[in-house]
CSV table of C-alpha atoms in Angstrom, one decimal:
chain,number,residue,atom,x,y,z
D,1,MET,CA,14.0,-19.6,-4.2
D,2,ILE,CA,15.5,-20.7,-7.4
D,3,PHE,CA,12.8,-21.3,-9.3
D,4,VAL,CA,12.2,-17.4,-8.2
D,5,CYS,CA,15.8,-16.8,-9.3
D,6,VAL,CA,14.5,-18.7,-13.0
D,7,PHE,CA,11.3,-16.2,-13.3
D,8,MET,CA,13.4,-12.7,-12.5
D,9,ALA,CA,16.1,-14.1,-14.6
D,10,GLY,CA,13.3,-15.6,-17.7
D,11,TYR,CA,11.5,-11.8,-17.2
D,12,ALA,CA,15.5,-10.3,-17.9
D,13,LEU,CA,16.6,-12.1,-20.4
D,14,ALA,CA,12.9,-10.6,-22.1
D,15,SER,CA,13.1,-7.8,-20.8
D,16,SER,CA,16.9,-6.7,-21.9
D,17,MET,CA,16.0,-8.2,-25.4
D,18,PHE,CA,13.7,-5.1,-26.1
D,19,GLY,CA,16.4,-2.4,-26.2
D,20,ASN,CA,18.7,-4.9,-29.2
D,21,LEU,CA,16.0,-6.1,-31.2
D,22,LEU,CA,13.8,-2.8,-32.0
D,23,PRO,CA,16.3,-1.5,-34.4
D,24,GLU,CA,14.6,-3.9,-36.2
D,25,MET,CA,11.5,-3.4,-35.2
D,26,ILE,CA,11.3,-0.2,-36.0
D,27,GLY,CA,12.3,-1.6,-39.4
D,28,TYR,CA,10.0,-3.7,-40.1
D,29,TYR,CA,6.7,-2.3,-38.3
D,30,GLY,CA,7.9,1.5,-40.8
D,31,ILE,CA,7.6,3.7,-38.0
D,32,ASP,CA,9.8,6.7,-36.4
D,33,LEU,CA,11.3,7.3,-33.2
D,34,GLY,CA,8.1,8.9,-32.0
D,35,LYS,CA,6.4,6.5,-32.6
D,36,ALA,CA,9.7,4.1,-31.7
D,37,SER,CA,9.2,5.4,-27.5
D,38,SER,CA,5.3,3.8,-27.7
D,39,ILE,CA,6.5,0.9,-27.4
D,40,ASN,CA,8.2,1.3,-24.3
D,41,ILE,CA,5.3,3.7,-22.8
D,42,PHE,CA,2.3,0.7,-22.8
D,43,ASN,CA,4.8,-1.0,-21.2
D,44,GLU,CA,5.0,1.4,-19.1
D,45,ILE,CA,1.2,2.1,-19.3
D,46,GLY,CA,1.3,-1.8,-18.1
D,47,ASN,CA,3.5,-1.6,-15.5
D,48,THR,CA,2.2,0.8,-14.0
D,49,GLY,CA,-1.0,-0.5,-13.3
D,50,ALA,CA,1.0,-3.6,-12.2
D,51,MET,CA,2.0,-1.3,-9.1
D,52,VAL,CA,-1.2,0.4,-8.2
D,53,PHE,CA,-2.3,-3.6,-8.6
D,54,ALA,CA,-0.2,-4.7,-6.3
D,55,LEU,CA,-0.5,-1.6,-3.8
D,56,LEU,CA,-3.9,-2.8,-3.2
D,57,ALA,CA,-4.3,-6.3,-3.0
D,58,VAL,CA,-0.8,-7.8,-3.1
D,59,ASP,CA,-0.6,-8.4,0.9
D,60,ARG,CA,-3.9,-10.4,0.6
D,61,MET,CA,-3.8,-12.7,-1.4
D,62,ASP,CA,-0.9,-16.1,-1.3
D,63,LYS,CA,2.5,-14.6,-2.9
D,64,ARG,CA,3.5,-17.7,-4.1
D,65,ARG,CA,0.1,-19.0,-5.8
D,66,LEU,CA,-0.5,-15.5,-7.9
D,67,LEU,CA,3.8,-16.3,-9.0
D,68,THR,CA,2.5,-18.6,-11.0
D,69,LEU,CA,-0.4,-17.7,-12.1
D,70,THR,CA,1.6,-13.8,-12.9
D,71,ALA,CA,4.3,-16.3,-14.6
D,72,LEU,CA,1.6,-17.9,-16.8
D,73,CYS,CA,0.7,-15.0,-17.7
D,74,TYR,CA,3.4,-13.3,-18.6
D,75,GLY,CA,4.7,-16.3,-20.5
D,76,ALA,CA,1.8,-16.2,-22.9
D,77,ALA,CA,2.4,-12.0,-23.4
D,78,LEU,CA,5.3,-12.1,-24.9
D,79,PHE,CA,4.5,-15.4,-26.7
D,80,LEU,CA,1.6,-13.0,-28.5
D,81,ASP,CA,4.1,-11.0,-28.7
D,82,GLY,CA,6.0,-11.9,-31.5
D,83,LEU,CA,2.5,-13.2,-33.4
D,84,MET,CA,1.3,-9.7,-33.7
D,85,PRO,CA,1.2,-8.4,-37.4
D,86,ALA,CA,0.1,-5.1,-37.4
D,87,PHE,CA,1.6,-2.1,-35.3
D,88,LEU,CA,-1.6,-1.5,-32.7
D,89,LEU,CA,-2.2,-5.0,-31.5
D,90,LEU,CA,2.0,-4.6,-30.8
D,91,LEU,CA,0.5,-2.1,-27.7
D,92,VAL,CA,-1.9,-4.3,-27.2
D,93,THR,CA,0.3,-7.1,-26.4
D,94,ARG,CA,2.8,-4.3,-24.1
D,95,LEU,CA,0.8,-3.4,-22.1
D,96,ALA,CA,0.0,-7.3,-21.0
D,97,ILE,CA,3.3,-7.5,-20.9
D,98,GLY,CA,4.1,-4.4,-19.1
D,99,PHE,CA,1.4,-5.7,-17.0
D,100,THR,CA,2.2,-9.2,-16.3
D,101,GLY,CA,6.1,-8.9,-16.0
D,102,GLY,CA,6.3,-5.3,-13.5
D,103,LEU,CA,3.6,-7.8,-11.5
D,104,LEU,CA,6.4,-10.9,-11.4
D,105,ASP,CA,8.9,-8.9,-10.7
D,106,ASN,CA,7.4,-7.4,-7.2
D,107,LEU,CA,6.0,-10.7,-6.7
D,108,CYS,CA,9.7,-12.2,-7.8
D,109,ALA,CA,11.0,-9.8,-5.1
D,110,THR,CA,8.9,-9.8,-1.9
D,111,TYR,CA,8.4,-13.3,-2.6
D,112,VAL,CA,11.7,-14.0,-1.4
D,113,SER,CA,11.7,-11.0,1.4
D,114,ASP,CA,8.7,-12.8,2.9
D,115,LEU,CA,11.1,-16.1,3.0
D,116,TYR,CA,13.7,-14.9,4.7
D,117,GLY,CA,13.2,-11.3,5.9
D,118,GLU,CA,15.9,-9.5,8.3
D,119,ARG,CA,17.9,-11.7,5.6
D,120,ARG,CA,16.0,-9.5,2.7
D,121,THR,CA,19.5,-7.9,1.4
D,122,ARG,CA,21.4,-10.2,-0.2
D,123,TYR,CA,19.3,-12.9,-1.1
D,124,ILE,CA,17.4,-10.1,-2.7
D,125,SER,CA,20.2,-8.7,-4.4
D,126,ILE,CA,21.4,-12.8,-5.0
D,127,LEU,CA,17.4,-12.7,-6.7
D,128,HIS,CA,18.6,-9.2,-8.9
D,129,THR,CA,21.9,-10.4,-10.0
D,130,LEU,CA,20.2,-13.7,-11.2
D,131,TYR,CA,18.2,-10.1,-13.0
D,132,ALA,CA,21.9,-8.8,-14.0
D,133,ILE,CA,22.9,-12.4,-15.6
D,134,GLY,CA,19.5,-12.7,-17.3
D,135,SER,CA,20.2,-9.3,-18.9
D,136,LEU,CA,23.2,-10.4,-20.1
D,137,ILE,CA,21.7,-12.8,-21.7
D,138,GLY,CA,19.5,-11.3,-23.1
D,139,PRO,CA,22.0,-8.7,-25.4
D,140,LYS,CA,23.5,-12.2,-27.1
D,141,PHE,CA,19.6,-13.7,-27.7
D,142,ALA,CA,18.3,-10.9,-29.3
D,143,ALA,CA,21.3,-11.0,-31.7
D,144,LEU,CA,20.9,-14.9,-32.5
D,145,THR,CA,17.8,-15.0,-32.5
D,146,ILE,CA,17.7,-11.6,-35.5
D,147,THR,CA,20.0,-14.0,-37.4
D,148,LEU,CA,18.0,-17.8,-37.1
D,149,GLY,CA,14.4,-15.9,-38.2
D,150,GLY,CA,14.4,-12.4,-36.8
D,151,TRP,CA,13.1,-9.9,-33.8
D,152,ALA,CA,9.5,-12.4,-33.3
D,153,LEU,CA,11.1,-15.3,-32.9
D,154,SER,CA,13.3,-13.9,-30.1
D,155,TYR,CA,9.4,-13.6,-27.6
D,156,LEU,CA,7.8,-16.9,-29.2
D,157,SER,CA,10.4,-18.6,-27.8
D,158,SER,CA,11.3,-16.5,-24.4
D,159,GLY,CA,7.5,-17.0,-24.1
D,160,ILE,CA,7.9,-20.5,-24.4
D,161,ALA,CA,9.7,-21.1,-21.9
D,162,MET,CA,7.9,-18.5,-19.2
D,163,LEU,CA,5.6,-21.5,-19.7
D,164,ILE,CA,7.3,-24.6,-19.3
D,165,VAL,CA,9.0,-23.5,-15.9
D,166,ALA,CA,5.8,-22.4,-14.9
D,167,VAL,CA,4.2,-25.2,-15.0
D,168,LEU,CA,7.1,-26.8,-13.2
D,169,PHE,CA,7.3,-24.7,-9.9
D,170,PHE,CA,3.1,-26.1,-10.6
D,171,VAL,CA,4.2,-28.8,-10.2
D,172,VAL,CA,6.9,-28.8,-7.8
D,173,ILE,CA,5.2,-27.2,-5.3
D,174,LYS,CA,2.6,-29.8,-5.4
D,175,ALA,CA,4.2,-32.1,-5.3
D,176,LEU,CA,6.6,-31.0,-2.1
D,177,GLY,CA,6.1,-28.6,-0.5
D,178,ALA,CA,5.4,-24.3,-0.5
D,179,PRO,CA,8.3,-23.8,2.2
D,180,ALA,CA,7.9,-21.7,5.2
D,181,LEU,CA,7.9,-17.2,5.3
D,182,ALA,CA,9.6,-16.0,7.8
D,183,VAL,CA,7.9,-12.6,7.3
D,184,ALA,CA,4.0,-14.1,8.9
D,185,PRO,CA,1.4,-13.0,5.4
D,186,ALA,CA,-1.3,-11.4,5.6
D,187,GLU,CA,-4.2,-13.3,6.8
D,188,SER,CA,-7.1,-12.9,5.3
D,189,ALA,CA,-8.1,-10.6,2.0
D,190,ARG,CA,-9.9,-8.1,4.6
D,191,GLN,CA,-5.9,-6.8,6.7
D,192,LYS,CA,-6.4,-3.6,6.8
D,193,ILE,CA,-3.1,-2.3,4.9
D,194,PRO,CA,-1.6,1.0,6.6
D,195,TYR,CA,-1.9,2.8,3.9
D,196,GLY,CA,-2.1,6.0,5.4
D,197,GLU,CA,1.0,5.4,8.1
D,198,ILE,CA,2.8,4.8,4.6
D,199,LEU,CA,2.0,7.8,2.9
D,200,HIS,CA,2.7,10.0,5.1
D,201,SER,CA,6.3,8.8,5.9
D,202,ALA,CA,8.3,11.1,5.2
D,203,ASN,CA,11.4,8.6,3.5
D,204,MET,CA,8.9,6.5,0.8
D,205,ARG,CA,8.6,10.6,-0.7
D,206,TRP,CA,11.8,10.9,-0.9
D,207,LEU,CA,12.1,7.1,-2.5
D,208,CYS,CA,9.1,8.1,-4.2
D,209,ALA,CA,10.7,10.7,-5.6
D,210,GLY,CA,14.1,8.8,-6.3
D,211,ASN,CA,12.7,6.5,-7.8
D,212,MET,CA,10.7,8.9,-10.5
D,213,LEU,CA,14.4,10.7,-11.2
D,214,PHE,CA,16.4,7.1,-11.4
D,215,SER,CA,13.8,5.6,-14.4
D,216,SER,CA,16.9,7.0,-16.2
D,217,LEU,CA,19.1,4.1,-15.6
D,218,ILE,CA,15.9,2.1,-17.1
D,219,TYR,CA,15.8,5.1,-20.0
D,220,ILE,CA,19.9,3.9,-21.4
D,221,ASN,CA,19.9,0.9,-20.5
D,222,VAL,CA,17.1,0.6,-23.4
D,223,TRP,CA,17.5,3.1,-25.5
D,224,LEU,CA,21.7,2.5,-25.9
D,225,PRO,CA,22.2,0.6,-28.8
D,226,THR,CA,19.4,2.8,-31.0
D,227,TYR,CA,21.2,5.5,-30.3
D,228,LEU,CA,24.9,4.5,-30.4
D,229,SER,CA,23.1,3.9,-34.0
D,230,SER,CA,21.6,6.8,-34.6
D,231,VAL,CA,25.1,7.9,-34.3
D,232,ASP,CA,27.0,6.1,-37.1
D,233,ARG,CA,25.6,2.8,-38.1
D,234,SER,CA,28.9,1.9,-39.9
D,235,ILE,CA,30.4,2.4,-36.1
D,236,TYR,CA,28.4,1.0,-34.3
D,237,THR,CA,26.7,-1.7,-35.5
D,238,VAL,CA,24.8,-4.7,-34.9
D,239,GLY,CA,27.1,-6.4,-33.4
D,240,PHE,CA,29.2,-3.9,-30.9
D,241,CYS,CA,26.2,-2.3,-29.6
D,242,SER,CA,26.0,-6.2,-28.0
D,243,THR,CA,29.0,-6.2,-27.2
D,244,VAL,CA,28.7,-2.6,-25.8
D,245,MET,CA,24.8,-3.6,-23.5
D,246,THR,CA,27.3,-7.1,-22.3
D,247,ALA,CA,29.9,-5.0,-20.8
D,248,SER,CA,26.9,-2.8,-19.4
D,249,TYR,CA,25.4,-6.6,-17.4
D,250,ILE,CA,28.6,-7.9,-16.4
D,251,GLY,CA,29.2,-5.1,-14.9
D,252,MET,CA,25.9,-4.9,-13.1
D,253,ILE,CA,26.2,-8.5,-11.9
D,254,LEU,CA,29.4,-7.2,-10.9
D,255,SER,CA,27.6,-4.6,-9.2
D,256,ARG,CA,25.3,-6.6,-7.0
D,257,THR,CA,27.7,-10.0,-6.5
D,258,ILE,CA,29.0,-6.8,-4.5
D,259,LEU,CA,25.9,-5.8,-2.9
D,260,ALA,CA,24.8,-9.2,-1.1
D,261,ALA,CA,28.6,-10.2,0.0
D,262,LEU,CA,28.7,-6.3,2.2
D,263,SER,CA,24.8,-6.1,2.7
D,264,GLU,CA,25.7,-6.0,6.1
D,265,LYS,CA,28.8,-4.3,6.1
D,266,ILE,CA,27.8,-1.0,3.9
D,267,SER,CA,25.0,1.9,4.1
D,268,THR,CA,22.8,1.1,1.7
D,269,ALA,CA,21.1,4.9,1.7
D,270,ALA,CA,24.9,5.2,0.9
D,271,TYR,CA,25.2,3.0,-2.0
D,272,VAL,CA,22.2,4.4,-3.9
D,273,ARG,CA,23.8,8.0,-3.1
D,274,TRP,CA,26.8,7.9,-4.2
D,275,SER,CA,26.6,6.2,-7.1
D,276,ALA,CA,24.0,8.4,-8.6
D,277,LEU,CA,27.0,10.7,-8.1
D,278,LEU,CA,29.4,9.0,-10.1
D,279,ALA,CA,27.2,7.4,-13.3
D,280,ALA,CA,26.2,11.6,-13.7
D,281,GLY,CA,29.5,11.8,-14.2
D,282,LEU,CA,30.1,8.3,-15.5
D,283,LEU,CA,27.7,9.7,-18.4
D,284,ALA,CA,29.0,13.1,-19.2
D,285,ALA,CA,32.0,11.9,-20.1
D,286,MET,CA,31.1,9.6,-23.0
D,287,LEU,CA,28.9,12.2,-24.1
D,288,ILE,CA,31.9,14.0,-24.7
D,289,VAL,CA,34.9,11.8,-26.1
D,290,GLN,CA,32.2,9.5,-28.0
D,291,GLN,CA,34.6,6.7,-28.9
D,292,PRO,CA,33.8,3.0,-29.7
D,293,VAL,CA,36.2,2.7,-27.1
D,294,PHE,CA,35.1,4.1,-24.0
D,295,TRP,CA,31.8,3.9,-24.5
D,296,LEU,CA,32.5,0.0,-24.2
D,297,ILE,CA,35.3,0.6,-21.1
D,298,GLY,CA,32.6,4.0,-20.2
D,299,ILE,CA,29.6,1.3,-20.2
D,300,PHE,CA,30.9,-1.3,-18.1
D,301,LEU,CA,31.9,1.3,-15.3
D,302,PHE,CA,28.4,3.1,-15.5
D,303,SER,CA,26.9,-0.3,-14.5
D,304,LEU,CA,29.9,-1.3,-11.7
D,305,VAL,CA,29.0,1.4,-10.0
D,306,SER,CA,25.4,2.0,-10.3
D,307,GLY,CA,23.9,-1.7,-11.3
D,308,ALA,CA,23.4,-2.1,-8.1
D,309,ASN,CA,21.2,0.6,-7.9
D,310,TYR,CA,17.5,-1.2,-8.2
D,311,THR,CA,17.9,-3.4,-5.7
D,312,ALA,CA,19.2,-1.3,-2.8
D,313,ARG,CA,16.3,1.3,-4.0
D,314,PHE,CA,13.3,-1.8,-3.3
D,315,VAL,CA,15.5,-2.8,-0.2
D,316,LEU,CA,14.7,0.4,0.8
D,317,ALA,CA,11.1,0.3,1.0
D,318,CYS,CA,11.5,-2.3,2.7
D,319,GLN,CA,12.5,-2.0,5.0
D,320,GLU,CA,10.2,1.4,6.1
D,321,PHE,CA,7.4,-1.3,6.2
D,322,PRO,CA,8.0,-5.1,5.7
D,323,ALA,CA,5.8,-6.3,6.8
D,324,TYR,CA,3.5,-5.2,3.6
D,325,SER,CA,7.0,-5.1,0.7
D,326,SER,CA,4.2,-5.3,-1.9
D,327,THR,CA,2.6,-2.3,-0.3
D,328,ALA,CA,5.7,-1.3,-0.3
D,329,THR,CA,7.6,-1.3,-3.3
D,330,ALA,CA,4.4,-1.1,-5.2
D,331,LEU,CA,3.5,2.0,-4.1
D,332,ALA,CA,7.5,3.3,-5.2
D,333,GLY,CA,7.1,1.4,-8.1
D,334,PHE,CA,4.8,3.5,-9.9
D,335,PHE,CA,6.7,5.7,-9.4
D,336,ALA,CA,8.8,4.4,-10.6
D,337,ALA,CA,6.9,3.8,-13.6
D,338,LEU,CA,5.5,6.8,-14.3
D,339,GLY,CA,9.0,8.7,-14.8
D,340,ASN,CA,9.8,5.9,-16.9
D,341,ILE,CA,6.7,7.0,-19.1
D,342,LEU,CA,7.6,10.6,-19.2
D,343,LEU,CA,11.3,10.2,-19.7
D,344,ASN,CA,9.8,7.6,-22.7
D,345,ALA,CA,7.7,10.8,-23.8
D,346,GLY,CA,10.0,14.1,-23.8
D,347,LEU,CA,13.1,12.6,-24.8
D,348,GLY,CA,11.5,10.3,-27.3
D,349,ALA,CA,10.1,13.5,-28.8
D,350,LEU,CA,13.4,14.8,-28.4
D,351,ALA,CA,14.9,12.2,-30.2
D,352,GLY,CA,12.9,12.3,-33.0
D,353,ALA,CA,13.2,15.6,-33.2
D,354,GLY,CA,16.9,14.6,-33.9
D,355,ARG,CA,18.4,15.6,-30.3
D,356,TYR,CA,19.9,12.9,-29.4
D,357,THR,CA,23.0,13.6,-27.7
D,358,LEU,CA,20.0,16.4,-25.8
D,359,ALA,CA,18.8,13.8,-23.9
D,360,PHE,CA,21.1,12.0,-23.0
D,361,PHE,CA,22.6,14.8,-21.4
D,362,LEU,CA,18.8,14.8,-19.5
D,363,LEU,CA,20.1,12.2,-17.4
D,364,VAL,CA,23.6,13.2,-16.5
D,365,GLY,CA,20.8,15.8,-14.1
D,366,LEU,CA,18.2,13.7,-13.5
D,367,LEU,CA,21.7,11.1,-11.7
D,368,ALA,CA,23.0,14.8,-10.0
D,369,ALA,CA,19.4,15.7,-8.4
D,370,ALA,CA,19.0,11.7,-7.0
D,371,PHE,CA,22.4,12.5,-5.0
D,372,PHE,CA,21.4,15.9,-3.8
D,373,LEU,CA,18.3,14.0,-3.5
D,374,TYR,CA,19.7,11.2,-1.0
D,375,THR,CA,22.2,12.9,0.4
D,376,PHE,CA,19.7,16.3,1.7
D,377,GLY,CA,16.2,14.1,1.6
D,378,TYR,CA,16.1,11.3,3.0
D,379,LYS,CA,17.3,9.6,6.1
D,380,ASP,CA,19.8,6.8,6.3
D,381,PRO,CA,17.4,4.2,8.7
D,382,GLN,CA,20.9,3.0,9.0
D,383,ARG,CA,21.7,6.6,11.3
D,384,ARG,CA,18.3,7.3,12.8
């Protein structure tokens, strides 16, 4: 569990750096906002490939061994990303980062789900709290590396660190042995996965649709520093944007800690529903007021109410088909990645046309739509 948490925190750190490094990368490669959005699009294409792989293969494989290999490949991809001299080559490494990072995220959570069974909500929440801690460190780490050696240093150093941890994980498991699982793994590579039952599940269809809408939460976390810089770079400096993102991740840590503590007392589906509505209202208020202090306070509250949303949706997918957790979460994750691709392409085009604020207002609408989806479509398993 400790190494899995470190993998998750490292993945979070590397992912959360991107928002603060993006303005530097735009200047380094001499690209506009439209082309900059292709960096995230290629990342999400790789992530989509990871979800397809997880959907078809992971529940048939030894997740622990695959987790070790994936962590090694992810570290190598991060290291190579910091070495790319041309923008087109950077996009290639982004595909690799998207694939290995998406698979690492899936494996960490589903491996924990298999380890703890019915107690998965608490332990996946703890795991994702470590994700939030890594995300909290990421923006500050990015600001430090920009000062010390430029944006590339962030990926070079984080890649080396991930490689070291993956090797240590392999050595420790070899020495001490693997822990017992609460959920039995597949008996063989030919074990039949009930794709028909999963695809015909009404709740799984609602989860997939909801994941596309909730891609807006990821878009906000990635693009907020760039958006604020476009409003007024003299006010929304790199330091201020790092502070805003720090406030965001502190809210996320608290949100996921609360979900872990109250996992047996509150409905996970109800949390997803109401967090969507509250997040939509807070984002609309921040966009209307447009004041630095309000952004700082507002983004903290935004993350406090919605920071555990991803964890909750992951748990809901695991609960639908616990014996096939990777398959269920990969299917939902595939639609999340598809939503990310569509959002980055569409909203990136709006931003490039000078309508960045309109793009963020559209996110308010997506979050409101998610509230209605979980209110009138999705059926809470705890009430069936």
